[in-house]
Amino acid sequence: MAPPRSYDAIVIGGGHNGLVHAAYLARASRRVLVLERRPRVGGAAVTEEVFPGFKFSMFSYVVSLLRPEIIRDLQLPRHGLHILPLESTLTPMPSGDYLASWADHDASRRELVRHSPRDAEAYDVYGRLMHHMAHAVKPILGMVPPDPTSLSPGDLLGLLRLGKHFRGLGAEKFHALFKLMTMSSADFLDEWFETDVLKATKSASGIIGTFLGPRSPGTAYVLLHHYMGEIDGVFRAWGFAKGGTGSVSEAIASAARAFGAEIRTDAPVARVLVKGGRTTGVALESGEEIRARVVVSGLDPRRTFLQLLDPKQLPGDLVDDIARFKFRGSSGKVNLALDALPSFTCMPGNGPHLRGAMSISPSLEYVERAYDDAKYGRFSRRPYMDIVIPSMIDPGMAPPGKHVMSIFVQYAPYHLEGGWNDQQREVFGDAVIGALEQFAPNIRSCIRHRQVLTPVDIERITGLTEGNIFQGELALHQLFFLRPAPGWAKFRTPVKGYYQCGSGTHPGGGIMGASGRLAALAVLQDGA
Amino acid sequence: MKHDAIVIGAGANGLVTAHLLARAGRRVLVLERQAADDGAPDAGWVPPQLVSGLPGLDVRRPDPWIAVALPDGGRLELSQDLARSTEAIRRLSPKDAARWPAFCARMHRLAGFLEALYTAPPPDVESRDLSELVRLALLGARARRMGKQAVVDLLRVLPMSAAELLDEWFESDALKGALGAGGVLHLRQGPRSGGTAFVLLHHHVGSLPGVFRPPRSNLRQELAGLPGVEVRRGAAVLRVTVRDGRATGIVLANGDELTAPVVVSSADPRATLLGLVEPGWLDPEFAHAVRNIKCRGVAARVSLTVNRDPGFATLAVAPSLEYLERAYDDAKYGRVSASPYLEARAEDRRVDVHVQYAPYALADGGWDDGRRRALGNAVIERLALHAPALGPAVTQCEVLTPKDLEDRQGLTEGNAYHGELTLDQILFMRPVAGWGRYRTPIRGLFLCGAGTHPGGAIAGGAGRLAARAILKGAA
């Protein structure tokens, strides 16, 4: 049977949001085609056998924010989604000491008491507050942002509802939320804790994917994300997907196919076809044209508006807004194939700590100085690193007795002074290993293969503009009704029938899938 | 004589509160620890509601308001007159000159909205009170009347960094340096930190389009000359006396006790609530919040006496955003900026220099005479690079570090704004969340200084609103 040459909807880009979007449309009985440029779906959520026998979650490496309603609606566990918990964090210190947090609350508390009884006391109160905050923010993630400049009844009602939601929090929580939205993570944590290494490790999670340091206002908000992770309905859980992050994408793709969606890989889209202010389909780079009444871009805003369309088809102020939307990728990734396990000076040998995350964030100053380098166009000589060894929990990721290590590195600015090239990439890789060696002296001798990914590599491979892992910085002025541009934050575009569903729209960021789902609801609401 | 109210501090805000209370028939005593006023002008916009009652008020708007030294020896002068500034900018960048009028119009409209916010008590978003809700609705309506673009600007620009905002508009380093410096005044942040675009706008309120530094005035002196208020100088307050959770008066450093049912402090919130009140009277959570008020002083004041014209009326060293950011980097780690941002003003054989960053807390030991001298010399040297006549003209150099400002004037950590103007410390969050209406948990004790809404660089703004709150509460 020849596939139909016309579809109800075409989704450009088979990243997790595109796939979620396609699955929801297919579930509503639309004929959907997903077009993916690469040979496999997943975008930045892919598992690849980079070296024979060694499988890596090449880019995105942990799962925490995937929306539970998506897991439920698409029945992802039936399609192979299996999350393995990632429960501990170890922060080695130059003194040979460390700070650890464990799955067992009492063990974590004892550990914290060792550093500061006062902080251990404060930690529980802090945890409760953050937990409440996460609950307060959650409904906003699932909400279509109302436009505060519009006078339409729907927007006014939305604003009113938003106002009511905030007022419903009560003064204490509202004020805490206000602080979280505006403060730097360092300042926010200073109000609670005295242990530097604790503040450093916590604030490091606030800078991931941003071009900001722990002392930059606007980073406190991301602290919440740690309390928002929700897997199988359990709050505050982080995990690996069994089989790597790619298996999340595979599960969503499988669900989409089960609902009837068609997925074509190796099918790069050149442009969106527009006639009389309305989309009629897409043209592939091969020259092939495919018709559809609805076209949805899962790509980032710059590609969605300025590459797939002719900017002349758009209002001038939207073109300006998109042109100034900030990407500035700031992180790199080093994937290591290991012959043996690293041994940390602070906790030598194998142990449960290797099953969790290892955070190279020994002090606030360390992380802030890493940022200083990036500010002036250099990669961090001593970077912040978030390290996991997935093969400890999921042995299938590496040959027997061997391991894979994933190192998320910040900062590696996209706009490197002098530009990135093969040599710079290796110098960067050496800096990462050198910094890690300070805490795990045997690391060099364990390495069998090394893959270094700079923001430029991330852009080249995944298509993410400037290698920004969130499809655009998660800064206050690029969130909610401003994501990606004022007036166009509701997944629609000025071209009729053309929609956006990537992380560059609200709420964006992380393997959340919320943008894909909300966009699908918008498409269906429009009766397409 | 019995007093109805005691006001602590004879700065602009304290005196405004005192006179407004006196005008309502209260017998007011102002206590000031400094024996004599130093006569320095009041930096800051004077809200129009105050101006009308003060015929002798002299508001000075320096023209040019800034002259940034250029690397080639010239200066970029920005004037009160928009067209003249445009011409000056054109010499550096025709592209920037073309955008300057539009930028000024956009920013001036936003500052106009801030002005409306600053001449009324901070909005109480938690209030269930109908009149407050109406006020909030009117404020929202006012914002929307400004037009779609302005609403977007308001929500988008305020949390931005000054650097991001300026990079969107301009290419000239000197222009961006001049403006960017206005985004970090008295702030322990650099121009790349979020929220500094708001600070830039804050310093624009009350000025003409294209002027991004507040004017100066003789407000303090003008008020001191008015009758109706008794001012006692050289009277340092040691403690506010409290009985049954209610302020009953104060104790002076010399042991004298004075009673009054209302005590209003224009000292900063930390100095007032943690320094003048017995700790037992405050709820621990409230005290914790007060302790957490960020007021990290970062600016030193260098006063030079000169024996001839230094060759400038105003001169700024802020050649680029990166220069400012690097100056901040030093402060971040507790060091004085190796290359600081300077803004100098010459008048009557005196040159006053704002020096940033000179942090209150130094990483390696404290401030001492050696460090003070080094800072003074570094400032003279750097200014002399751009104004050669200055060096030989200096006969005397006085350096006031944030530590000195704390010791002499009681400013906590030497922060002239009584609390940094970060987004989490403005409006209903100033001085601490939920206590934005000049009251304190101690009945009868009020705050009226720059540590309350609308904050620093607005002369008498907080004092006026505090007086209104006190009178309203009593009525």
PDB file of N, CA and C in Angstrom, chain A residues 147-151 156 159 166-168 170-172 174-175 178-179 182-183 187 190-191 212 215-217 324 326 328 365 368-369 371-372 375-376 378 476-477 481-482 486, chain B residues 106 124-128 133 136 144 148 151-152 155-156 159-160 164 168 188-189 192-195 285 288 292 294 296 322 325-326 328-329 332-333 335 423-424 428-429 433-434:
ATOM      1  N   ASP A 147      -1.824  36.160  27.121  1.00  0.00           N
ATOM      2  CA  ASP A 147      -1.099  37.321  26.610  1.00  0.00           C
ATOM      3  C   ASP A 147      -1.540  38.571  27.364  1.00  0.00           C
ATOM      4  N   PRO A 148      -0.653  39.170  28.161  1.00  0.00           N
ATOM      5  CA  PRO A 148      -1.072  40.309  28.982  1.00  0.00           C
ATOM      6  C   PRO A 148      -1.369  41.558  28.164  1.00  0.00           C
ATOM      7  N   THR A 149      -1.035  41.558  26.879  1.00  0.00           N
ATOM      8  CA  THR A 149      -1.300  42.761  26.088  1.00  0.00           C
ATOM      9  C   THR A 149      -2.624  42.643  25.346  1.00  0.00           C
ATOM     10  N   SER A 150      -3.213  41.468  25.399  1.00  0.00           N
ATOM     11  CA  SER A 150      -4.416  41.256  24.605  1.00  0.00           C
ATOM     12  C   SER A 150      -5.662  41.619  25.406  1.00  0.00           C
ATOM     13  N   LEU A 151      -6.694  41.980  24.711  1.00  0.00           N
ATOM     14  CA  LEU A 151      -7.948  42.334  25.370  1.00  0.00           C
ATOM     15  C   LEU A 151      -9.001  41.262  25.138  1.00  0.00           C
ATOM     16  N   LEU A 156      -7.932  37.670  29.075  1.00  0.00           N
ATOM     17  CA  LEU A 156      -8.250  38.333  30.349  1.00  0.00           C
ATOM     18  C   LEU A 156      -8.606  37.294  31.404  1.00  0.00           C
ATOM     19  N   LEU A 159      -5.460  35.616  32.555  1.00  0.00           N
ATOM     20  CA  LEU A 159      -4.696  36.462  33.480  1.00  0.00           C
ATOM     21  C   LEU A 159      -5.337  36.457  34.863  1.00  0.00           C
ATOM     22  N   PHE A 166      -1.929  32.712  42.060  1.00  0.00           N
ATOM     23  CA  PHE A 166      -0.849  33.232  42.898  1.00  0.00           C
ATOM     24  C   PHE A 166      -1.370  33.694  44.242  1.00  0.00           C
ATOM     25  N   ARG A 167      -2.517  34.369  44.231  1.00  0.00           N
ATOM     26  CA  ARG A 167      -3.066  34.848  45.491  1.00  0.00           C
ATOM     27  C   ARG A 167      -3.484  33.684  46.378  1.00  0.00           C
ATOM     28  N   GLY A 168      -3.876  32.597  45.722  1.00  0.00           N
ATOM     29  CA  GLY A 168      -4.298  31.427  46.479  1.00  0.00           C
ATOM     30  C   GLY A 168      -3.151  30.782  47.242  1.00  0.00           C
ATOM     31  N   GLY A 170      -1.110  32.152  49.251  1.00  0.00           N
ATOM     32  CA  GLY A 170      -0.865  32.738  50.562  1.00  0.00           C
ATOM     33  C   GLY A 170       0.426  33.538  50.535  1.00  0.00           C
ATOM     34  N   ALA A 171       0.519  34.467  51.474  1.00  0.00           N
ATOM     35  CA  ALA A 171       1.621  35.436  51.443  1.00  0.00           C
ATOM     36  C   ALA A 171       2.984  34.762  51.485  1.00  0.00           C
ATOM     37  N   GLU A 172       3.175  33.845  52.399  1.00  0.00           N
ATOM     38  CA  GLU A 172       4.511  33.291  52.608  1.00  0.00           C
ATOM     39  C   GLU A 172       5.033  32.605  51.343  1.00  0.00           C
ATOM     40  N   PHE A 174       3.864  32.948  48.296  1.00  0.00           N
ATOM     41  CA  PHE A 174       3.959  33.882  47.177  1.00  0.00           C
ATOM     42  C   PHE A 174       5.284  34.638  47.234  1.00  0.00           C
ATOM     43  N   HIS A 175       5.650  35.086  48.416  1.00  0.00           N
ATOM     44  CA  HIS A 175       6.894  35.833  48.553  1.00  0.00           C
ATOM     45  C   HIS A 175       8.101  34.943  48.240  1.00  0.00           C
ATOM     46  N   PHE A 178       8.309  34.628  44.581  1.00  0.00           N
ATOM     47  CA  PHE A 178       8.811  35.864  43.997  1.00  0.00           C
ATOM     48  C   PHE A 178      10.334  35.908  44.110  1.00  0.00           C
ATOM     49  N   LYS A 179      10.824  35.521  45.266  1.00  0.00           N
ATOM     50  CA  LYS A 179      12.274  35.510  45.459  1.00  0.00           C
ATOM     51  C   LYS A 179      12.936  34.503  44.532  1.00  0.00           C
ATOM     52  N   THR A 182      13.409  35.799  41.073  1.00  0.00           N
ATOM     53  CA  THR A 182      14.228  36.982  40.818  1.00  0.00           C
ATOM     54  C   THR A 182      15.655  36.901  41.349  1.00  0.00           C
ATOM     55  N   MET A 183      15.911  35.987  42.288  1.00  0.00           N
ATOM     56  CA  MET A 183      17.220  36.012  42.951  1.00  0.00           C
ATOM     57  C   MET A 183      18.244  35.134  42.239  1.00  0.00           C
ATOM     58  N   ASP A 187      22.550  33.768  46.309  1.00  0.00           N
ATOM     59  CA  ASP A 187      21.920  34.619  47.314  1.00  0.00           C
ATOM     60  C   ASP A 187      20.771  33.886  48.007  1.00  0.00           C
ATOM     61  N   ASP A 190      22.218  31.374  50.324  1.00  0.00           N
ATOM     62  CA  ASP A 190      22.874  32.046  51.457  1.00  0.00           C
ATOM     63  C   ASP A 190      21.883  32.325  52.583  1.00  0.00           C
ATOM     64  N   GLU A 191      20.626  32.528  52.212  1.00  0.00           N
ATOM     65  CA  GLU A 191      19.626  32.800  53.244  1.00  0.00           C
ATOM     66  C   GLU A 191      19.315  31.557  54.074  1.00  0.00           C
ATOM     67  N   LEU A 212      24.672  31.867  32.716  1.00  0.00           N
ATOM     68  CA  LEU A 212      24.673  32.639  33.959  1.00  0.00           C
ATOM     69  C   LEU A 212      25.504  31.896  34.983  1.00  0.00           C
ATOM     70  N   ARG A 215      25.934  33.420  40.933  1.00  0.00           N
ATOM     71  CA  ARG A 215      25.636  34.715  41.542  1.00  0.00           C
ATOM     72  C   ARG A 215      24.805  35.607  40.625  1.00  0.00           C
ATOM     73  N   SER A 216      24.373  35.103  39.499  1.00  0.00           N
ATOM     74  CA  SER A 216      23.550  35.900  38.589  1.00  0.00           C
ATOM     75  C   SER A 216      22.083  35.754  38.967  1.00  0.00           C
ATOM     76  N   PRO A 217      21.377  36.890  39.119  1.00  0.00           N
ATOM     77  CA  PRO A 217      19.947  36.797  39.400  1.00  0.00           C
ATOM     78  C   PRO A 217      19.240  36.004  38.302  1.00  0.00           C
ATOM     79  N   ARG A 324      16.489  38.388  18.161  1.00  0.00           N
ATOM     80  CA  ARG A 324      17.172  38.708  19.422  1.00  0.00           C
ATOM     81  C   ARG A 324      16.908  37.669  20.515  1.00  0.00           C
ATOM     82  N   LYS A 326      17.648  34.732  22.700  1.00  0.00           N
ATOM     83  CA  LYS A 326      19.014  34.324  23.042  1.00  0.00           C
ATOM     84  C   LYS A 326      19.162  32.804  23.119  1.00  0.00           C
ATOM     85  N   ARG A 328      22.892  31.133  22.764  1.00  0.00           N
ATOM     86  CA  ARG A 328      24.186  31.064  23.449  1.00  0.00           C
ATOM     87  C   ARG A 328      24.419  29.759  24.221  1.00  0.00           C
ATOM     88  N   GLU A 365      32.762  29.590  44.734  1.00  0.00           N
ATOM     89  CA  GLU A 365      33.746  30.345  43.969  1.00  0.00           C
ATOM     90  C   GLU A 365      34.235  29.543  42.759  1.00  0.00           C
ATOM     91  N   GLU A 368      31.541  29.860  40.166  1.00  0.00           N
ATOM     92  CA  GLU A 368      31.470  31.235  39.675  1.00  0.00           C
ATOM     93  C   GLU A 368      32.664  31.543  38.765  1.00  0.00           C
ATOM     94  N   ARG A 369      33.816  31.054  39.137  1.00  0.00           N
ATOM     95  CA  ARG A 369      35.000  31.301  38.300  1.00  0.00           C
ATOM     96  C   ARG A 369      34.906  30.560  36.976  1.00  0.00           C
ATOM     97  N   TYR A 371      32.245  30.273  35.418  1.00  0.00           N
ATOM     98  CA  TYR A 371      31.392  31.173  34.634  1.00  0.00           C
ATOM     99  C   TYR A 371      32.194  32.366  34.116  1.00  0.00           C
ATOM    100  N   ASP A 372      33.064  32.906  34.963  1.00  0.00           N
ATOM    101  CA  ASP A 372      33.871  34.060  34.544  1.00  0.00           C
ATOM    102  C   ASP A 372      34.601  33.767  33.233  1.00  0.00           C
ATOM    103  N   LYS A 375      32.170  34.049  30.379  1.00  0.00           N
ATOM    104  CA  LYS A 375      31.723  35.426  30.144  1.00  0.00           C
ATOM    105  C   LYS A 375      32.595  36.121  29.117  1.00  0.00           C
ATOM    106  N   TYR A 376      33.878  35.788  29.148  1.00  0.00           N
ATOM    107  CA  TYR A 376      34.806  36.462  28.250  1.00  0.00           C
ATOM    108  C   TYR A 376      35.226  35.559  27.091  1.00  0.00           C
ATOM    109  N   ARG A 378      35.850  32.195  26.886  1.00  0.00           N
ATOM    110  CA  ARG A 378      36.723  31.026  27.019  1.00  0.00           C
ATOM    111  C   ARG A 378      35.931  29.878  27.617  1.00  0.00           C
ATOM    112  N   LEU A 476      14.368  34.729  32.578  1.00  0.00           N
ATOM    113  CA  LEU A 476      13.065  35.282  32.918  1.00  0.00           C
ATOM    114  C   LEU A 476      12.412  36.007  31.738  1.00  0.00           C
ATOM    115  N   HIS A 477      13.215  36.729  30.966  1.00  0.00           N
ATOM    116  CA  HIS A 477      12.618  37.484  29.873  1.00  0.00           C
ATOM    117  C   HIS A 477      12.429  36.638  28.617  1.00  0.00           C
ATOM    118  N   PHE A 481       4.823  34.073  28.507  1.00  0.00           N
ATOM    119  CA  PHE A 481       4.216  34.683  27.316  1.00  0.00           C
ATOM    120  C   PHE A 481       5.265  35.324  26.408  1.00  0.00           C
ATOM    121  N   LEU A 482       6.535  35.313  26.848  1.00  0.00           N
ATOM    122  CA  LEU A 482       7.608  35.857  26.019  1.00  0.00           C
ATOM    123  C   LEU A 482       8.374  34.757  25.287  1.00  0.00           C
ATOM    124  N   PRO A 486       6.679  37.779  22.224  1.00  0.00           N
ATOM    125  CA  PRO A 486       5.395  38.286  22.699  1.00  0.00           C
ATOM    126  C   PRO A 486       4.348  38.194  21.595  1.00  0.00           C
TER     127      PRO A 486
ATOM    128  N   ARG B 106      11.182  54.958  24.421  1.00  0.00           N
ATOM    129  CA  ARG B 106      10.711  53.692  25.026  1.00  0.00           C
ATOM    130  C   ARG B 106      11.031  53.664  26.518  1.00  0.00           C
ATOM    131  N   ASP B 124      -0.035  46.117  47.190  1.00  0.00           N
ATOM    132  CA  ASP B 124      -0.100  44.957  48.076  1.00  0.00           C
ATOM    133  C   ASP B 124      -0.842  43.847  47.340  1.00  0.00           C
ATOM    134  N   VAL B 125      -0.065  42.963  46.722  1.00  0.00           N
ATOM    135  CA  VAL B 125      -0.703  41.956  45.878  1.00  0.00           C
ATOM    136  C   VAL B 125      -1.442  40.890  46.681  1.00  0.00           C
ATOM    137  N   GLU B 126      -1.209  40.872  47.991  1.00  0.00           N
ATOM    138  CA  GLU B 126      -1.861  39.846  48.800  1.00  0.00           C
ATOM    139  C   GLU B 126      -3.144  40.365  49.442  1.00  0.00           C
ATOM    140  N   SER B 127      -3.385  41.657  49.262  1.00  0.00           N
ATOM    141  CA  SER B 127      -4.478  42.280  49.989  1.00  0.00           C
ATOM    142  C   SER B 127      -5.837  41.727  49.564  1.00  0.00           C
ATOM    143  N   ARG B 128      -6.756  41.644  50.517  1.00  0.00           N
ATOM    144  CA  ARG B 128      -8.140  41.278  50.208  1.00  0.00           C
ATOM    145  C   ARG B 128      -9.013  42.527  50.286  1.00  0.00           C
ATOM    146  N   LEU B 133      -7.544  46.396  45.843  1.00  0.00           N
ATOM    147  CA  LEU B 133      -7.775  45.652  44.606  1.00  0.00           C
ATOM    148  C   LEU B 133      -8.103  46.610  43.465  1.00  0.00           C
ATOM    149  N   LEU B 136      -4.923  48.143  42.351  1.00  0.00           N
ATOM    150  CA  LEU B 136      -4.151  47.223  41.512  1.00  0.00           C
ATOM    151  C   LEU B 136      -4.733  47.179  40.103  1.00  0.00           C
ATOM    152  N   ARG B 144      -1.730  49.013  30.621  1.00  0.00           N
ATOM    153  CA  ARG B 144      -2.248  48.597  29.320  1.00  0.00           C
ATOM    154  C   ARG B 144      -2.546  49.788  28.420  1.00  0.00           C
ATOM    155  N   LYS B 148       0.538  48.129  23.727  1.00  0.00           N
ATOM    156  CA  LYS B 148       1.020  46.751  23.715  1.00  0.00           C
ATOM    157  C   LYS B 148       2.535  46.701  23.907  1.00  0.00           C
ATOM    158  N   VAL B 151       3.657  47.357  27.469  1.00  0.00           N
ATOM    159  CA  VAL B 151       3.397  46.261  28.408  1.00  0.00           C
ATOM    160  C   VAL B 151       4.467  45.184  28.237  1.00  0.00           C
ATOM    161  N   VAL B 152       4.749  44.870  26.973  1.00  0.00           N
ATOM    162  CA  VAL B 152       5.784  43.868  26.719  1.00  0.00           C
ATOM    163  C   VAL B 152       7.120  44.360  27.258  1.00  0.00           C
ATOM    164  N   LEU B 155       7.356  44.046  31.098  1.00  0.00           N
ATOM    165  CA  LEU B 155       7.550  42.706  31.631  1.00  0.00           C
ATOM    166  C   LEU B 155       8.848  42.090  31.139  1.00  0.00           C
ATOM    167  N   ARG B 156       9.273  42.526  29.960  1.00  0.00           N
ATOM    168  CA  ARG B 156      10.454  41.903  29.381  1.00  0.00           C
ATOM    169  C   ARG B 156      11.726  42.585  29.849  1.00  0.00           C
ATOM    170  N   PRO B 159      13.360  42.437  34.078  1.00  0.00           N
ATOM    171  CA  PRO B 159      14.249  41.369  34.575  1.00  0.00           C
ATOM    172  C   PRO B 159      15.528  41.193  33.772  1.00  0.00           C
ATOM    173  N   MET B 160      15.669  41.941  32.690  1.00  0.00           N
ATOM    174  CA  MET B 160      16.855  41.741  31.848  1.00  0.00           C
ATOM    175  C   MET B 160      18.114  42.318  32.498  1.00  0.00           C
ATOM    176  N   GLU B 164      22.299  43.138  28.180  1.00  0.00           N
ATOM    177  CA  GLU B 164      21.461  42.559  27.129  1.00  0.00           C
ATOM    178  C   GLU B 164      20.603  43.624  26.470  1.00  0.00           C
ATOM    179  N   GLU B 168      21.053  45.056  22.546  1.00  0.00           N
ATOM    180  CA  GLU B 168      19.977  44.976  21.558  1.00  0.00           C
ATOM    181  C   GLU B 168      19.856  46.266  20.748  1.00  0.00           C
ATOM    182  N   ARG B 188      25.845  45.342  44.064  1.00  0.00           N
ATOM    183  CA  ARG B 188      26.933  44.378  43.926  1.00  0.00           C
ATOM    184  C   ARG B 188      26.580  43.369  42.832  1.00  0.00           C
ATOM    185  N   GLN B 189      26.442  43.898  41.643  1.00  0.00           N
ATOM    186  CA  GLN B 189      26.198  43.104  40.450  1.00  0.00           C
ATOM    187  C   GLN B 189      26.913  43.814  39.317  1.00  0.00           C
ATOM    188  N   ARG B 192      25.988  42.568  33.422  1.00  0.00           N
ATOM    189  CA  ARG B 192      25.445  41.366  32.785  1.00  0.00           C
ATOM    190  C   ARG B 192      24.504  40.610  33.697  1.00  0.00           C
ATOM    191  N   SER B 193      24.243  41.134  34.881  1.00  0.00           N
ATOM    192  CA  SER B 193      23.352  40.441  35.810  1.00  0.00           C
ATOM    193  C   SER B 193      21.913  40.838  35.554  1.00  0.00           C
ATOM    194  N   GLY B 194      21.023  39.867  35.642  1.00  0.00           N
ATOM    195  CA  GLY B 194      19.599  40.129  35.456  1.00  0.00           C
ATOM    196  C   GLY B 194      19.133  41.179  36.454  1.00  0.00           C
ATOM    197  N   GLY B 195      18.187  42.015  36.048  1.00  0.00           N
ATOM    198  CA  GLY B 195      17.645  43.023  36.944  1.00  0.00           C
ATOM    199  C   GLY B 195      18.357  44.356  36.864  1.00  0.00           C
ATOM    200  N   GLU B 285      11.589  34.651  62.760  1.00  0.00           N
ATOM    201  CA  GLU B 285      11.528  34.596  61.293  1.00  0.00           C
ATOM    202  C   GLU B 285      11.630  35.980  60.679  1.00  0.00           C
ATOM    203  N   HIS B 288      15.177  37.036  60.961  1.00  0.00           N
ATOM    204  CA  HIS B 288      15.954  36.322  59.948  1.00  0.00           C
ATOM    205  C   HIS B 288      15.827  37.028  58.594  1.00  0.00           C
ATOM    206  N   ASN B 292      18.701  39.046  56.370  1.00  0.00           N
ATOM    207  CA  ASN B 292      18.978  38.650  54.983  1.00  0.00           C
ATOM    208  C   ASN B 292      18.813  39.767  53.972  1.00  0.00           C
ATOM    209  N   LYS B 294      19.889  42.234  51.592  1.00  0.00           N
ATOM    210  CA  LYS B 294      21.207  42.404  50.979  1.00  0.00           C
ATOM    211  C   LYS B 294      21.516  43.885  50.911  1.00  0.00           C
ATOM    212  N   ARG B 296      24.999  45.139  50.502  1.00  0.00           N
ATOM    213  CA  ARG B 296      26.449  45.049  50.414  1.00  0.00           C
ATOM    214  C   ARG B 296      26.995  46.311  49.753  1.00  0.00           C
ATOM    215  N   GLU B 322      32.165  45.633  29.159  1.00  0.00           N
ATOM    216  CA  GLU B 322      33.116  44.626  29.646  1.00  0.00           C
ATOM    217  C   GLU B 322      33.992  45.211  30.754  1.00  0.00           C
ATOM    218  N   GLU B 325      31.967  45.061  33.815  1.00  0.00           N
ATOM    219  CA  GLU B 325      31.793  43.683  34.267  1.00  0.00           C
ATOM    220  C   GLU B 325      33.066  43.175  34.943  1.00  0.00           C
ATOM    221  N   ARG B 326      34.203  43.517  34.378  1.00  0.00           N
ATOM    222  CA  ARG B 326      35.467  43.081  34.990  1.00  0.00           C
ATOM    223  C   ARG B 326      35.708  43.778  36.318  1.00  0.00           C
ATOM    224  N   TYR B 328      33.388  44.513  38.308  1.00  0.00           N
ATOM    225  CA  TYR B 328      32.530  43.761  39.225  1.00  0.00           C
ATOM    226  C   TYR B 328      33.150  42.426  39.614  1.00  0.00           C
ATOM    227  N   ASP B 329      33.781  41.763  38.647  1.00  0.00           N
ATOM    228  CA  ASP B 329      34.402  40.464  38.941  1.00  0.00           C
ATOM    229  C   ASP B 329      35.313  40.553  40.157  1.00  0.00           C
ATOM    230  N   LYS B 332      33.305  40.674  43.321  1.00  0.00           N
ATOM    231  CA  LYS B 332      32.651  39.396  43.576  1.00  0.00           C
ATOM    232  C   LYS B 332      33.512  38.542  44.503  1.00  0.00           C
ATOM    233  N   TYR B 333      34.821  38.660  44.339  1.00  0.00           N
ATOM    234  CA  TYR B 333      35.729  37.867  45.159  1.00  0.00           C
ATOM    235  C   TYR B 333      36.355  38.697  46.274  1.00  0.00           C
ATOM    236  N   ARG B 335      37.598  41.882  46.265  1.00  0.00           N
ATOM    237  CA  ARG B 335      38.735  42.757  45.997  1.00  0.00           C
ATOM    238  C   ARG B 335      38.242  44.093  45.451  1.00  0.00           C
ATOM    239  N   LEU B 423      15.631  42.937  42.180  1.00  0.00           N
ATOM    240  CA  LEU B 423      14.198  42.729  41.967  1.00  0.00           C
ATOM    241  C   LEU B 423      13.519  42.080  43.169  1.00  0.00           C
ATOM    242  N   ASP B 424      14.280  41.332  43.946  1.00  0.00           N
ATOM    243  CA  ASP B 424      13.669  40.684  45.106  1.00  0.00           C
ATOM    244  C   ASP B 424      13.628  41.621  46.312  1.00  0.00           C
ATOM    245  N   PHE B 428       6.721  45.535  47.128  1.00  0.00           N
ATOM    246  CA  PHE B 428       6.207  44.924  48.361  1.00  0.00           C
ATOM    247  C   PHE B 428       7.231  44.012  49.027  1.00  0.00           C
ATOM    248  N   MET B 429       8.403  43.852  48.408  1.00  0.00           N
ATOM    249  CA  MET B 429       9.458  43.042  49.026  1.00  0.00           C
ATOM    250  C   MET B 429      10.440  43.926  49.807  1.00  0.00           C
ATOM    251  N   ALA B 433       9.653  41.041  52.720  1.00  0.00           N
ATOM    252  CA  ALA B 433       8.368  40.637  52.160  1.00  0.00           C
ATOM    253  C   ALA B 433       7.251  40.797  53.187  1.00  0.00           C
ATOM    254  N   GLY B 434       6.187  41.426  52.750  1.00  0.00           N
ATOM    255  CA  GLY B 434       5.011  41.537  53.606  1.00  0.00           C
ATOM    256  C   GLY B 434       5.043  42.745  54.530  1.00  0.00           C
TER     257      GLY B 434
END
